[in-house]
């Protein structure tokens, strides 16, 4: 069973440019009950999409494509560039959402309180009656995630973690991260050996480091990360069958129960970890309830590995595909941090985020209506030529961290310093200590089918 809901209201939006012919035909011909996921924005495509009607004159300058088309998913940038050039604020009848692809327009959305992050509640309408009890608790947990809350709730929840996620606090783990990186590479990445960078280092290292920081005992790691993976299936829209859906819901409940017990243990016996440090701040039970704290920890656990893993892989891939940039970093290791930032801009671990309109508002001359969905396509905004010179060029000397890969403003990724530290450590060691690192099987690269994530399933390399 697909975890989706329906948006059926008719749009009468005014636009500065005429809607493309193909898009107009899709609006007329596709089933108006097409299913849409409010969290992931995932839409089920028509069983047999009609062929675009090409007018005799003038020829169509732009033809909309389904964002989960495998070809677009594998290499989205050519299409996203054409979409942004055609209309940076585009109403998509196919996706039933505004596709915001311009840098300035996306920044407007991230600043405007009319653009809401709250999108959990509508999911309950799609839950089968038999799973309603489990689903109610699971979605209550999701509703405590900072990413699904607006101000002032978001600010209240976030501030209890602010100090621990600051770069100065994260920095004290640098030596541990560097030791863990070298130790893991020594075991799995013997020079000359053929391996998979995803399985060898990009996936297990962030999990190891984050679990250590959170305070999860090593013996509990397998269950902890299994639950996290299944929560990812739910949040990222990969759970489609009813069995998968139920497994994901139960995994979120299990994760919440486990972390609640860990919080109780740390209250009684504090350790050198994130949970103990936040508890020592004295705000849990006052400005934020313990139930809210545990709910937010489930978000941290889910996000702690996923984004960082994808960033490591995409950064290494970009360097290997641009040998002159790899050579520059090898010559000057001070460029490692800039290479990580450029990877976030050029081909970051997240392609977009989903928002809803809390009320009617104007966006670049378009009339956005309350409850409209907006796809904030950071992958397109990060290649906007109005903001970045030569945006399709990967350059480790670009020297600009003004990309939107970590978001902006109130919802700027709280784990950015953690991701930068871990990804930087891996890139640094690989660049300086593995001179024979070589990309293999370029034609075999497979990208996870996702609206939100930009994630390779494997990255074959010779160490």
Coordinates of C-alpha atoms in Angstrom, one line a residue:
X1 CA 0.0 0.0 0.0
X2 CA 1.4 3.4 -0.9
X3 CA 1.5 6.0 1.8
X4 CA -0.1 8.8 -0.1
X5 CA -2.9 11.3 -0.1
X6 CA -4.8 13.3 -2.7
X7 CA -4.8 16.9 -3.5
X8 CA -7.9 17.6 -5.6
X9 CA -8.5 21.4 -5.6
X10 CA -8.4 23.2 -8.9
X11 CA -5.8 25.8 -9.6
X12 CA -6.3 29.1 -11.3
X13 CA -2.8 30.4 -10.7
X14 CA -1.6 33.4 -12.8
X15 CA 1.9 33.0 -14.3
X16 CA 4.3 35.4 -15.9
X17 CA 4.9 33.0 -18.7
X18 CA 2.5 30.7 -20.5
X19 CA 2.4 27.1 -19.3
X20 CA 4.1 24.7 -21.7
X21 CA 1.9 22.7 -24.0
X22 CA 3.0 19.4 -22.7
X23 CA 2.2 20.4 -19.1
X24 CA -1.2 21.7 -20.1
X25 CA -2.1 18.4 -21.8
X26 CA -0.9 16.5 -18.7
X27 CA -3.2 18.7 -16.5
X28 CA -6.1 17.9 -18.7
X29 CA -5.5 14.2 -19.3
X30 CA -4.0 12.7 -16.1
X31 CA -6.3 11.2 -13.5
X32 CA -7.1 14.0 -11.0
X33 CA -7.0 11.4 -8.2
X34 CA -3.3 10.9 -8.7
X35 CA -1.7 10.0 -5.4
X36 CA 0.8 12.4 -3.7
X37 CA 2.9 11.9 -0.6
X38 CA 2.9 15.0 1.6
X39 CA 6.2 14.2 3.2
X40 CA 8.3 13.1 0.2
X41 CA 6.2 14.8 -2.5
X42 CA 6.3 11.5 -4.3
X43 CA 3.6 11.1 -7.0
X44 CA 2.5 8.0 -8.7
X45 CA 2.8 8.6 -12.4
X46 CA -0.1 7.8 -14.8
X47 CA -0.1 4.1 -15.9
X48 CA 0.3 5.2 -19.5
X49 CA 1.2 8.9 -19.7
X50 CA -0.1 10.5 -22.9
X51 CA 2.5 11.6 -25.4
X52 CA 3.1 15.3 -25.4
X53 CA 1.2 17.1 -28.2
X54 CA 3.7 19.2 -30.3
X55 CA 2.1 22.1 -32.0
X56 CA 2.8 22.7 -35.6
X57 CA 4.1 26.2 -34.8
X58 CA 5.9 27.4 -32.7
X59 CA 7.7 24.3 -31.5
X60 CA 7.6 23.6 -27.7
X61 CA 10.6 25.1 -26.0
X62 CA 10.2 23.1 -22.9
X63 CA 8.6 19.7 -22.1
X64 CA 8.0 18.7 -18.5
X65 CA 9.3 15.4 -17.3
X66 CA 8.4 13.2 -14.3
X67 CA 11.1 13.8 -11.7
X68 CA 11.2 10.1 -10.8
X69 CA 11.8 9.1 -14.5
X70 CA 14.9 6.9 -14.1
X71 CA 16.9 8.9 -16.6
X72 CA 16.1 12.2 -14.9
X73 CA 16.8 10.6 -11.5
X74 CA 20.2 9.3 -12.7
X75 CA 21.3 12.6 -14.2
X76 CA 18.9 15.4 -13.2
X77 CA 21.0 18.5 -13.9
X78 CA 20.3 19.0 -17.6
X79 CA 16.6 18.8 -17.1
X80 CA 16.6 20.9 -14.0
X81 CA 18.7 23.6 -15.8
X82 CA 16.1 23.7 -18.6
X83 CA 13.2 23.8 -16.1
X84 CA 14.8 26.7 -14.2
X85 CA 15.6 28.5 -17.5
X86 CA 12.0 28.0 -18.7
X87 CA 10.4 29.2 -15.4
X88 CA 12.1 29.3 -12.0
X89 CA 8.6 29.1 -10.3
X90 CA 6.7 26.5 -12.3
X91 CA 3.3 25.0 -11.5
X92 CA 3.5 21.3 -12.3
X93 CA 0.2 19.6 -12.9
X94 CA 2.2 16.4 -13.2
X95 CA 3.5 16.7 -9.6
X96 CA 0.7 18.8 -8.2
X97 CA 3.2 21.3 -6.8
X98 CA 5.2 24.4 -7.5
X99 CA 8.7 23.5 -8.6
X100 CA 11.0 26.3 -7.3
X101 CA 14.3 26.1 -9.1
X102 CA 15.8 29.7 -9.0
X103 CA 18.2 30.6 -6.3
X104 CA 16.6 33.9 -5.5
X105 CA 13.1 32.4 -5.5
X106 CA 14.1 29.5 -3.3
X107 CA 15.8 31.9 -0.8
X108 CA 12.5 33.8 -0.7
X109 CA 10.7 30.6 0.2
X110 CA 13.2 29.7 3.0
X111 CA 12.7 33.2 4.5
X112 CA 8.9 33.5 4.1
X113 CA 6.9 32.3 7.1
X114 CA 4.0 31.6 4.7
X115 CA 6.1 28.6 3.5
X116 CA 5.5 25.9 6.1
X117 CA 7.5 22.8 7.0
X118 CA 4.6 21.1 8.7
X119 CA 3.5 18.2 6.5
X120 CA 3.0 15.1 8.7
X121 CA -0.7 15.4 9.6
X122 CA -2.2 14.7 6.2
X123 CA -0.5 11.3 6.1
X124 CA -2.8 9.9 8.7
X125 CA -5.7 10.1 6.2
X126 CA -4.0 7.5 4.1
X127 CA -3.4 5.0 6.9
X128 CA -5.3 1.7 6.6
X129 CA -7.7 1.1 9.5
X130 CA -5.8 -2.1 10.6
X131 CA -2.6 -0.2 11.0
X132 CA -4.1 3.0 12.5
X133 CA -2.9 2.3 16.1
X134 CA 0.7 1.8 15.2
X135 CA 0.5 4.7 12.7
X136 CA -0.9 7.1 15.1
X137 CA 2.1 6.7 17.5
X138 CA 4.6 6.7 14.6
X139 CA 3.3 9.9 13.1
X140 CA 3.1 11.5 16.6
X141 CA 6.9 10.8 16.8
X142 CA 7.5 12.4 13.3
X143 CA 5.5 15.4 14.4
X144 CA 8.2 16.1 17.1
X145 CA 10.9 16.3 14.4
X146 CA 12.3 19.8 14.1
X147 CA 12.2 19.5 10.3
X148 CA 8.4 19.2 10.4
X149 CA 7.8 22.2 12.7
X150 CA 7.5 25.9 12.1
X151 CA 8.3 28.8 14.4
X152 CA 8.0 29.2 17.3
X153 CA 7.9 25.4 17.9
X154 CA 10.9 24.8 15.7
X155 CA 13.0 27.3 17.5
X156 CA 12.0 25.9 20.9
X157 CA 12.9 22.4 19.9
X158 CA 16.1 23.2 18.1
X159 CA 17.6 25.4 20.9
X160 CA 18.1 22.5 23.2
X161 CA 20.6 21.0 20.7
X162 CA 22.1 24.2 19.4
X163 CA 25.2 24.3 21.6
X164 CA 26.1 20.6 21.2
X165 CA 25.9 20.8 17.3
X166 CA 27.9 24.0 17.1
X167 CA 31.2 23.7 15.2
X168 CA 33.3 24.3 18.3
X169 CA 31.6 21.4 20.1
X170 CA 31.8 19.1 17.1
X171 CA 35.4 19.9 16.7
X172 CA 36.5 18.1 19.8
X173 CA 35.6 14.8 18.0
X174 CA 38.0 15.6 15.2
X175 CA 40.8 13.3 16.5
X176 CA 38.4 10.4 17.1
X177 CA 36.9 10.8 13.6
X178 CA 40.4 10.9 11.9
X179 CA 41.5 7.7 13.9
X180 CA 38.2 5.9 13.0
X181 CA 38.6 6.9 9.3
X182 CA 42.2 5.6 9.1
X183 CA 41.3 2.4 11.0
X184 CA 38.3 1.6 8.9
X185 CA 40.2 2.3 5.6
X186 CA 43.1 0.2 6.8
X187 CA 40.8 -2.8 7.2
X188 CA 38.7 -2.3 4.1
X189 CA 40.7 -0.3 1.6
X190 CA 44.0 -2.0 1.1
X191 CA 45.9 -0.2 -1.7
X192 CA 45.4 -2.0 -5.0
X193 CA 42.3 -3.7 -3.8
X194 CA 39.0 -3.3 -5.7
X195 CA 36.1 -2.3 -3.4
X196 CA 32.9 -0.3 -3.0
X197 CA 33.4 3.1 -1.4
X198 CA 29.8 3.1 -0.2
X199 CA 29.9 -0.2 1.7
X200 CA 33.6 0.1 2.7
X201 CA 33.6 3.6 4.3
X202 CA 30.8 6.0 3.3
X203 CA 28.0 4.1 5.0
X204 CA 29.6 2.5 8.0
X205 CA 31.9 5.4 9.2
X206 CA 29.2 8.1 9.8
X207 CA 27.1 5.4 11.5
X208 CA 30.0 4.4 13.8
X209 CA 30.9 8.0 14.6
X210 CA 27.3 9.2 15.2
X211 CA 26.4 6.1 17.4
X212 CA 29.6 6.8 19.5
X213 CA 28.6 10.5 19.9
X214 CA 24.9 9.7 20.6
X215 CA 26.0 7.1 23.2
X216 CA 24.7 3.9 21.6
X217 CA 26.7 0.9 22.8
X218 CA 28.5 -1.0 20.0
X219 CA 26.6 -4.2 20.7
X220 CA 23.3 -2.4 19.9
X221 CA 24.5 -1.0 16.6
X222 CA 23.0 -3.6 14.3
X223 CA 19.4 -3.2 15.6
X224 CA 19.8 0.6 15.9
X225 CA 20.9 1.1 12.3
X226 CA 18.3 -1.5 11.0
X227 CA 15.6 0.6 12.6
X228 CA 17.1 3.8 11.1
X229 CA 17.2 2.3 7.6
X230 CA 13.5 1.3 7.8
X231 CA 12.6 4.8 9.2
X232 CA 14.4 6.1 6.1
X233 CA 12.1 4.0 3.9
X234 CA 9.1 5.7 5.5
X235 CA 10.4 9.3 5.4
X236 CA 11.9 9.1 2.0
X237 CA 9.0 7.3 0.4
X238 CA 10.7 4.0 -0.4
X239 CA 8.1 1.9 1.7
X240 CA 5.4 1.2 -0.8
X241 CA 3.9 -2.2 0.0
X242 CA 1.8 -2.6 3.1
X243 CA 4.3 -5.0 4.6
X244 CA 7.1 -2.5 4.1
X245 CA 4.9 0.3 5.5
X246 CA 4.1 -1.6 8.6
X247 CA 7.8 -2.6 9.1
X248 CA 8.8 1.1 8.8
X249 CA 6.1 2.2 11.3
X250 CA 7.1 -0.4 13.8
X251 CA 10.8 0.4 13.4
X252 CA 10.2 4.1 14.2
X253 CA 8.3 3.0 17.4
X254 CA 11.1 0.6 18.3
X255 CA 13.7 3.3 17.8
X256 CA 11.7 5.7 20.0
X257 CA 11.4 3.1 22.7
X258 CA 15.1 2.3 22.6
X259 CA 16.2 6.0 22.8
X260 CA 13.7 6.7 25.6
X261 CA 15.3 3.9 27.6
X262 CA 18.8 5.3 26.7
X263 CA 17.8 8.7 28.0
X264 CA 16.6 7.2 31.3
X265 CA 20.0 5.4 31.6
X266 CA 21.9 8.6 31.0
X267 CA 19.9 10.5 33.6
X268 CA 20.9 7.9 36.1
X269 CA 24.5 7.4 34.9
X270 CA 25.8 10.3 32.6
X271 CA 28.5 9.5 30.0
X272 CA 30.6 11.5 27.6
X273 CA 27.9 11.7 24.9
X274 CA 25.3 13.9 23.2
X275 CA 22.4 12.7 25.3
X276 CA 24.2 13.3 28.6
X277 CA 25.4 16.7 27.5
X278 CA 21.9 17.9 26.5
X279 CA 20.4 16.5 29.8
X280 CA 23.1 18.4 31.7
X281 CA 21.9 21.6 30.1
X282 CA 18.8 21.4 32.3
X283 CA 16.2 22.2 29.6
X284 CA 14.7 18.8 29.2
X285 CA 11.6 18.6 31.3
X286 CA 11.3 22.4 31.2
X287 CA 11.3 24.1 27.8
X288 CA 11.1 20.8 26.1
X289 CA 9.4 17.6 27.4
X290 CA 11.3 14.3 27.6
X291 CA 8.9 12.9 25.1
X292 CA 9.8 15.7 22.6
X293 CA 13.5 15.2 23.3
X294 CA 13.3 11.5 22.5
X295 CA 11.3 12.2 19.4
X296 CA 14.0 14.6 18.2
X297 CA 16.7 12.0 18.9
X298 CA 15.0 9.7 16.4
X299 CA 15.4 12.5 13.8
X300 CA 19.0 12.9 14.7
X301 CA 19.6 9.2 14.5
X302 CA 18.0 9.0 11.1
X303 CA 19.8 12.1 9.7
X304 CA 23.1 11.4 11.4
X305 CA 24.2 8.8 8.8
X306 CA 22.2 9.4 5.6
X307 CA 23.3 12.9 4.6
X308 CA 26.9 12.4 5.6
X309 CA 27.2 9.1 3.7
X310 CA 25.8 10.6 0.5
X311 CA 28.1 13.6 0.8
X312 CA 31.2 11.5 1.2
X313 CA 30.3 9.4 -1.9
X314 CA 29.3 12.4 -4.1
X315 CA 32.4 14.4 -3.1
X316 CA 34.8 11.5 -3.9
X317 CA 32.9 10.8 -7.2
X318 CA 33.2 14.5 -8.2
X319 CA 37.0 14.5 -7.5
X320 CA 37.6 11.3 -9.4
X321 CA 35.6 12.5 -12.4
X322 CA 37.6 15.8 -12.4
X323 CA 41.3 14.7 -12.2
X324 CA 42.6 18.2 -12.4
X325 CA 40.6 19.1 -9.3
X326 CA 41.8 16.0 -7.5
X327 CA 45.4 16.9 -8.3
X328 CA 44.8 20.4 -6.9
X329 CA 43.6 19.0 -3.6
X330 CA 46.5 16.6 -3.4
X331 CA 48.9 19.5 -4.0
X332 CA 47.2 21.7 -1.4
X333 CA 45.3 19.7 1.3
X334 CA 43.9 23.0 2.6
X335 CA 41.5 22.7 -0.3
X336 CA 39.8 19.7 1.2
X337 CA 37.2 21.7 3.0
X338 CA 36.5 23.8 -0.1
X339 CA 36.1 20.5 -2.1
X340 CA 33.5 19.3 0.4
X341 CA 31.6 22.6 0.0
X342 CA 31.8 22.5 -3.7
X343 CA 30.5 19.0 -3.7
X344 CA 27.5 20.1 -1.7
X345 CA 26.8 22.7 -4.4
X346 CA 27.7 20.7 -7.5
X347 CA 26.0 17.4 -6.6
X348 CA 24.9 17.5 -3.0
X349 CA 23.3 14.6 -1.0
X350 CA 19.8 16.3 -1.2
X351 CA 18.0 17.4 -4.3
X352 CA 15.1 19.1 -2.8
X353 CA 12.9 19.7 0.3
X354 CA 9.1 19.8 0.4
X355 CA 7.0 22.6 1.9
X356 CA 3.4 23.7 2.0
X357 CA 1.8 27.1 1.8
X358 CA 0.4 28.1 5.2
X359 CA -1.6 30.9 3.5
X360 CA -1.9 32.6 0.1
X361 CA 1.2 34.6 -0.9
X362 CA 2.9 35.9 -4.0
X363 CA 6.1 34.3 -5.3
X364 CA 7.9 35.9 -8.2
X365 CA 4.6 37.1 -9.6
X366 CA 2.8 33.8 -9.1
X367 CA -0.2 33.5 -6.8
X368 CA 0.5 30.6 -4.4
X369 CA -2.6 29.4 -2.6
X370 CA -2.9 28.1 1.0
X371 CA -2.2 24.3 1.1
X372 CA -0.3 24.3 -2.2
X373 CA 2.8 22.2 -2.1
X374 CA 6.2 23.6 -3.1
X375 CA 9.2 21.5 -4.2
X376 CA 12.2 23.6 -3.2
X377 CA 14.7 22.2 -5.7
X378 CA 18.1 23.0 -4.2
X379 CA 19.9 20.9 -6.8
X380 CA 18.7 23.4 -9.4
X381 CA 19.2 26.6 -7.3
X382 CA 22.8 25.5 -6.6
X383 CA 23.5 25.7 -10.3
X384 CA 21.7 28.9 -11.0
X385 CA 23.9 31.1 -13.3
X386 CA 22.3 34.2 -11.8
X387 CA 24.1 33.2 -8.5
X388 CA 27.1 31.1 -9.5
X389 CA 29.6 31.7 -12.4
X390 CA 30.1 28.6 -14.6
X391 CA 27.6 26.7 -12.4
X392 CA 28.0 23.4 -14.2
X393 CA 31.8 23.5 -13.5
X394 CA 33.2 21.6 -10.5
X395 CA 35.9 23.8 -9.0
X396 CA 37.5 23.3 -5.6
X397 CA 38.7 26.9 -5.7
X398 CA 35.3 28.4 -6.1
X399 CA 35.6 29.7 -2.6
X400 CA 31.9 30.2 -1.9
X401 CA 29.9 28.5 0.8
X402 CA 26.7 30.3 -0.3
X403 CA 25.2 27.1 -1.7
X404 CA 21.9 25.9 -0.3
X405 CA 22.9 22.3 0.2
X406 CA 22.5 22.6 4.0
X407 CA 19.4 24.8 3.7
X408 CA 19.2 28.3 4.9
X409 CA 17.8 30.4 7.8
X410 CA 15.8 28.8 10.6
X411 CA 15.9 25.3 9.0
X412 CA 19.7 25.4 8.2
X413 CA 20.8 21.8 8.8
X414 CA 21.7 21.5 12.5
X415 CA 24.1 18.6 11.6
X416 CA 26.1 20.6 9.0
X417 CA 29.3 20.8 11.2
X418 CA 29.1 17.0 11.8
X419 CA 28.7 16.2 8.1
X420 CA 31.5 18.6 7.2
X421 CA 33.9 17.0 9.8
X422 CA 33.3 13.4 8.8
X423 CA 33.2 14.0 5.0
X424 CA 36.3 16.2 5.3
X425 CA 38.2 13.5 7.2
X426 CA 37.4 10.8 4.6
X427 CA 38.3 13.0 1.6
X428 CA 41.5 14.2 3.3
X429 CA 42.7 10.6 4.0
X430 CA 41.7 9.2 0.6
X431 CA 43.3 12.1 -1.3
X432 CA 46.6 12.2 0.7
X433 CA 47.2 8.5 1.5
X434 CA 45.7 6.7 -1.5
X435 CA 47.5 8.1 -4.6
X436 CA 46.2 5.1 -6.7
X437 CA 42.5 5.7 -6.0
X438 CA 40.7 5.1 -9.3
X439 CA 37.1 5.1 -10.4
X440 CA 35.8 1.8 -11.8
X441 CA 32.5 0.8 -13.5
X442 CA 31.3 4.3 -14.3
X443 CA 28.7 2.8 -16.6
X444 CA 27.3 0.7 -13.8
X445 CA 26.4 3.5 -11.4
X446 CA 22.9 3.2 -10.0
X447 CA 21.3 6.1 -8.2
X448 CA 18.6 5.4 -5.6
X449 CA 15.2 6.3 -7.0
X450 CA 14.2 9.3 -4.8
X451 CA 12.8 12.8 -5.2
X452 CA 14.7 14.0 -2.1
X453 CA 18.0 12.1 -1.9
X454 CA 20.9 12.0 -4.3
X455 CA 22.5 8.7 -3.4
X456 CA 24.6 6.1 -5.2
X457 CA 23.9 2.5 -4.4
X458 CA 27.6 1.7 -4.9
X459 CA 30.8 3.3 -6.0
X460 CA 33.3 0.8 -7.4
X461 CA 36.9 1.9 -7.0
X462 CA 40.4 0.6 -7.0
X463 CA 42.2 1.8 -3.8

